[in-house]
């Protein structure tokens, strides 16, 4: 008999098994480890039912669906026909394109010449990108809303992303330091509060400055194994 996952207090739609959802790893993920990191390291604790809490949980839900659901039709957080993602003013990604790339590749994709890229998204698969960051951040990469500047239909907010660099990252040894970045985003929603458009602005150098300062490992970069059911954000 399949185990029903415990309800996650920060994410919706994790108990959608009755809806024939196709999960990437055979079943819903668990977020116990990264939730603990989030609760220990967050700088804001929003009042239940506040706009800030609603926005924070909605983004966590969208990230969960993007990382763990195989088919766009199973997403309940977005408007399937209108959804698009734009990062740092770059190219517009539709829903299916974003799903194929995965969250890390979609958010780190850029048009800089290869020699100036910290991370080459076009050389990574969905799986390799997630494995790289699961290796670097075994306890996950936590995310919080810092401030919300406007409510629906066009929500604008500031966010913070952080993790503890405790595992190898592409040949760089872990430092044990906290790695964090800050950014701004706008989310346009429809009348049913389904996401139509996401625009994100942040400096990837904040992330890679922490990861690349780890000493180069003499052996070939071996990624630490991590359970795919334990999510990172």
Coordinates of C-alpha atoms in Angstrom, one line a residue:
X1 CA 0.0 0.0 0.0
X2 CA 1.4 3.4 -1.1
X3 CA 2.4 5.8 1.7
X4 CA 0.5 9.1 1.5
X5 CA 2.9 12.0 2.1
X6 CA 2.4 14.2 5.1
X7 CA 0.8 17.5 4.2
X8 CA 3.5 20.2 3.5
X9 CA 2.6 23.5 5.2
X10 CA 4.4 25.6 2.5
X11 CA 3.3 23.8 -0.7
X12 CA 0.0 22.8 -2.2
X13 CA -0.9 19.9 -4.5
X14 CA 1.5 17.3 -3.0
X15 CA -1.3 14.9 -2.4
X16 CA -2.6 14.8 -6.0
X17 CA -2.1 11.1 -6.6
X18 CA -5.8 10.6 -7.1
X19 CA -5.6 12.9 -10.2
X20 CA -3.3 10.5 -12.1
X21 CA -0.4 12.9 -11.7
X22 CA 2.9 11.7 -13.2
X23 CA 5.7 12.4 -10.7
X24 CA 9.3 12.5 -12.0
X25 CA 10.5 10.1 -9.3
X26 CA 7.4 7.9 -9.0
X27 CA 5.7 9.8 -6.2
X28 CA 5.5 13.2 -4.4
X29 CA 8.7 14.6 -3.0
X30 CA 9.3 15.3 0.7
X31 CA 10.5 18.7 1.9
X32 CA 11.3 17.9 5.6
X33 CA 15.0 18.7 5.3
X34 CA 14.8 21.9 3.3
X35 CA 11.8 23.1 5.4
X36 CA 14.0 22.7 8.5
X37 CA 16.8 24.8 6.8
X38 CA 14.2 27.4 5.8
X39 CA 12.7 27.6 9.4
X40 CA 16.2 27.9 10.9
X41 CA 17.5 30.5 8.5
X42 CA 14.6 32.6 7.4
X43 CA 14.8 36.4 8.2
X44 CA 11.0 36.9 8.0
X45 CA 8.2 34.9 9.6
X46 CA 5.0 36.1 7.9
X47 CA 1.6 36.1 9.6
X48 CA -0.7 33.2 8.4
X49 CA -3.0 34.4 5.7
X50 CA -0.9 37.5 4.9
X51 CA -0.2 38.5 1.3
X52 CA 3.5 37.8 2.0
X53 CA 2.8 34.3 3.2
X54 CA 0.4 33.6 0.3
X55 CA 3.0 34.7 -2.3
X56 CA 5.8 32.8 -0.6
X57 CA 3.8 29.5 -0.6
X58 CA 2.6 30.0 -4.1
X59 CA 6.1 30.3 -5.5
X60 CA 7.2 27.3 -3.5
X61 CA 4.3 25.4 -5.0
X62 CA 5.2 26.4 -8.5
X63 CA 8.8 25.4 -8.0
X64 CA 7.7 22.0 -6.6
X65 CA 5.6 21.4 -9.7
X66 CA 8.3 22.5 -12.1
X67 CA 10.9 20.2 -10.4
X68 CA 8.8 17.1 -9.7
X69 CA 5.9 16.9 -12.2
X70 CA 6.6 15.4 -15.6
X71 CA 3.6 16.8 -17.6
X72 CA 2.6 20.5 -17.9
X73 CA -1.0 19.4 -17.8
X74 CA -0.6 18.3 -14.2
X75 CA 0.5 21.8 -13.1
X76 CA -2.2 23.5 -11.0
X77 CA -0.3 26.7 -10.2
X78 CA -0.1 28.1 -13.7
X79 CA -2.2 29.1 -16.7
X80 CA -1.0 26.5 -19.2
X81 CA -1.8 28.5 -22.3
X82 CA -0.4 31.9 -21.2
X83 CA 2.5 31.0 -18.9
X84 CA 5.9 32.4 -19.7
X85 CA 9.2 32.9 -17.8
X86 CA 11.7 35.7 -18.4
X87 CA 15.0 35.9 -16.4
X88 CA 17.1 39.0 -16.3
X89 CA 15.4 40.4 -19.4
X90 CA 16.4 37.4 -21.5
X91 CA 14.5 35.2 -23.8
X92 CA 10.9 34.3 -23.1
X93 CA 10.3 30.7 -22.1
X94 CA 6.9 29.1 -22.5
X95 CA 5.6 26.4 -20.1
X96 CA 6.8 23.4 -22.0
X97 CA 10.2 24.9 -22.6
X98 CA 10.6 25.8 -18.9
X99 CA 9.6 22.2 -17.9
X100 CA 12.1 20.7 -20.3
X101 CA 15.0 22.8 -19.1
X102 CA 14.1 22.5 -15.4
X103 CA 14.2 25.3 -12.8
X104 CA 18.0 25.6 -12.5
X105 CA 18.7 25.7 -16.3
X106 CA 15.8 28.0 -16.9
X107 CA 17.0 30.5 -14.2
X108 CA 20.7 30.3 -15.1
X109 CA 20.4 30.3 -18.9
X110 CA 22.1 33.4 -20.4
X111 CA 23.5 34.7 -23.6
X112 CA 27.0 35.6 -22.4
X113 CA 29.9 34.3 -24.5
X114 CA 30.9 30.8 -23.2
X115 CA 34.2 32.1 -21.6
X116 CA 32.2 34.4 -19.4
X117 CA 29.6 31.9 -18.2
X118 CA 29.8 30.6 -14.7
X119 CA 27.3 27.9 -15.6
X120 CA 26.7 26.6 -19.1
X121 CA 23.0 25.7 -19.1
X122 CA 22.9 24.5 -22.7
X123 CA 25.4 21.7 -21.7
X124 CA 23.3 20.5 -18.8
X125 CA 20.2 18.3 -18.8
X126 CA 17.3 18.6 -16.4
X127 CA 18.8 15.7 -14.3
X128 CA 22.4 16.9 -14.3
X129 CA 21.5 20.4 -13.2
X130 CA 19.5 19.2 -10.3
X131 CA 22.1 16.7 -9.3
X132 CA 24.8 19.3 -9.3
X133 CA 23.0 21.5 -6.8
X134 CA 21.7 18.6 -4.7
X135 CA 25.3 17.6 -4.4
X136 CA 26.4 21.1 -3.3
X137 CA 23.5 21.7 -1.0
X138 CA 22.6 18.4 0.7
X139 CA 20.1 20.2 3.0
X140 CA 18.5 22.0 0.1
X141 CA 18.4 25.5 -1.3
X142 CA 15.9 27.4 0.8
X143 CA 13.8 30.3 -0.5
X144 CA 11.9 33.1 1.2
X145 CA 10.0 36.3 0.4
X146 CA 11.6 39.4 1.9
X147 CA 9.0 41.9 0.9
X148 CA 5.9 42.2 -1.2
X149 CA 5.4 45.6 -3.0
X150 CA 2.0 45.0 -4.8
X151 CA -0.8 42.5 -4.8
X152 CA -2.6 40.7 -7.6
X153 CA -2.9 40.8 -10.6
X154 CA 0.7 42.0 -10.9
X155 CA 2.6 40.9 -7.8
X156 CA 6.0 42.4 -7.2
X157 CA 8.3 41.1 -4.5
X158 CA 11.9 40.7 -3.2
X159 CA 13.3 37.3 -2.4
X160 CA 16.3 35.5 -0.8
X161 CA 17.7 32.1 -1.7
X162 CA 20.3 30.3 0.5
X163 CA 22.0 27.0 1.2
X164 CA 25.0 25.6 3.1
X165 CA 27.8 24.5 0.8
X166 CA 28.4 21.1 2.3
X167 CA 29.0 18.9 -0.8
X168 CA 31.2 19.1 -3.9
X169 CA 30.2 21.3 -6.8
X170 CA 31.6 20.5 -10.2
X171 CA 35.1 19.7 -8.9
X172 CA 35.1 22.4 -6.1
X173 CA 35.4 21.2 -2.6
X174 CA 32.7 22.3 -0.1
X175 CA 33.5 25.2 2.2
X176 CA 30.7 24.7 4.8
X177 CA 29.8 28.4 4.2
X178 CA 26.3 29.8 3.7
X179 CA 25.8 30.7 0.0
X180 CA 22.9 33.2 -0.7
X181 CA 21.5 35.5 -3.3
X182 CA 18.8 38.1 -3.4
X183 CA 16.5 39.1 -6.3
X184 CA 13.4 40.8 -7.4
X185 CA 10.4 39.3 -9.3
X186 CA 7.0 40.1 -10.7
X187 CA 4.3 37.5 -11.1
X188 CA 1.2 38.2 -13.2
X189 CA -1.8 36.1 -12.3
X190 CA -5.3 35.6 -13.9
X191 CA -8.7 35.9 -12.3
X192 CA -8.2 32.4 -10.8
X193 CA -4.8 33.3 -9.4
X194 CA -3.1 31.0 -11.9
X195 CA 0.4 32.3 -12.9
X196 CA 0.5 33.8 -16.5
X197 CA 3.9 35.4 -16.4
X198 CA 7.0 35.4 -14.2
X199 CA 9.9 37.9 -14.5
X200 CA 12.9 37.4 -12.3
X201 CA 15.9 39.7 -11.8
X202 CA 19.0 38.7 -9.8
X203 CA 22.8 38.4 -10.1
X204 CA 24.0 34.8 -10.6
X205 CA 27.5 35.9 -9.5
X206 CA 26.2 36.0 -5.9
X207 CA 25.6 32.3 -6.1
X208 CA 28.7 31.3 -8.0
X209 CA 31.1 33.4 -5.9
X210 CA 30.3 31.1 -3.0
X211 CA 30.4 27.9 -5.0
X212 CA 33.6 28.5 -7.0
X213 CA 35.7 29.6 -4.0
X214 CA 35.8 26.0 -2.9
X215 CA 39.3 24.5 -3.5
X216 CA 39.6 22.6 -6.7
X217 CA 39.5 18.9 -6.0
X218 CA 42.4 16.9 -7.4
X219 CA 40.3 13.9 -8.3
X220 CA 37.7 14.0 -11.1
X221 CA 34.5 15.7 -9.8
X222 CA 32.3 13.1 -8.2
X223 CA 28.8 14.2 -7.3
X224 CA 27.5 13.0 -4.0
X225 CA 24.5 10.9 -4.4
X226 CA 21.2 12.3 -3.1
X227 CA 17.7 11.0 -2.8
X228 CA 15.6 12.4 -5.6
X229 CA 12.5 12.4 -3.4
X230 CA 14.1 15.0 -1.1
X231 CA 13.8 18.3 -2.8
X232 CA 16.1 21.3 -2.6
X233 CA 14.0 24.4 -2.7

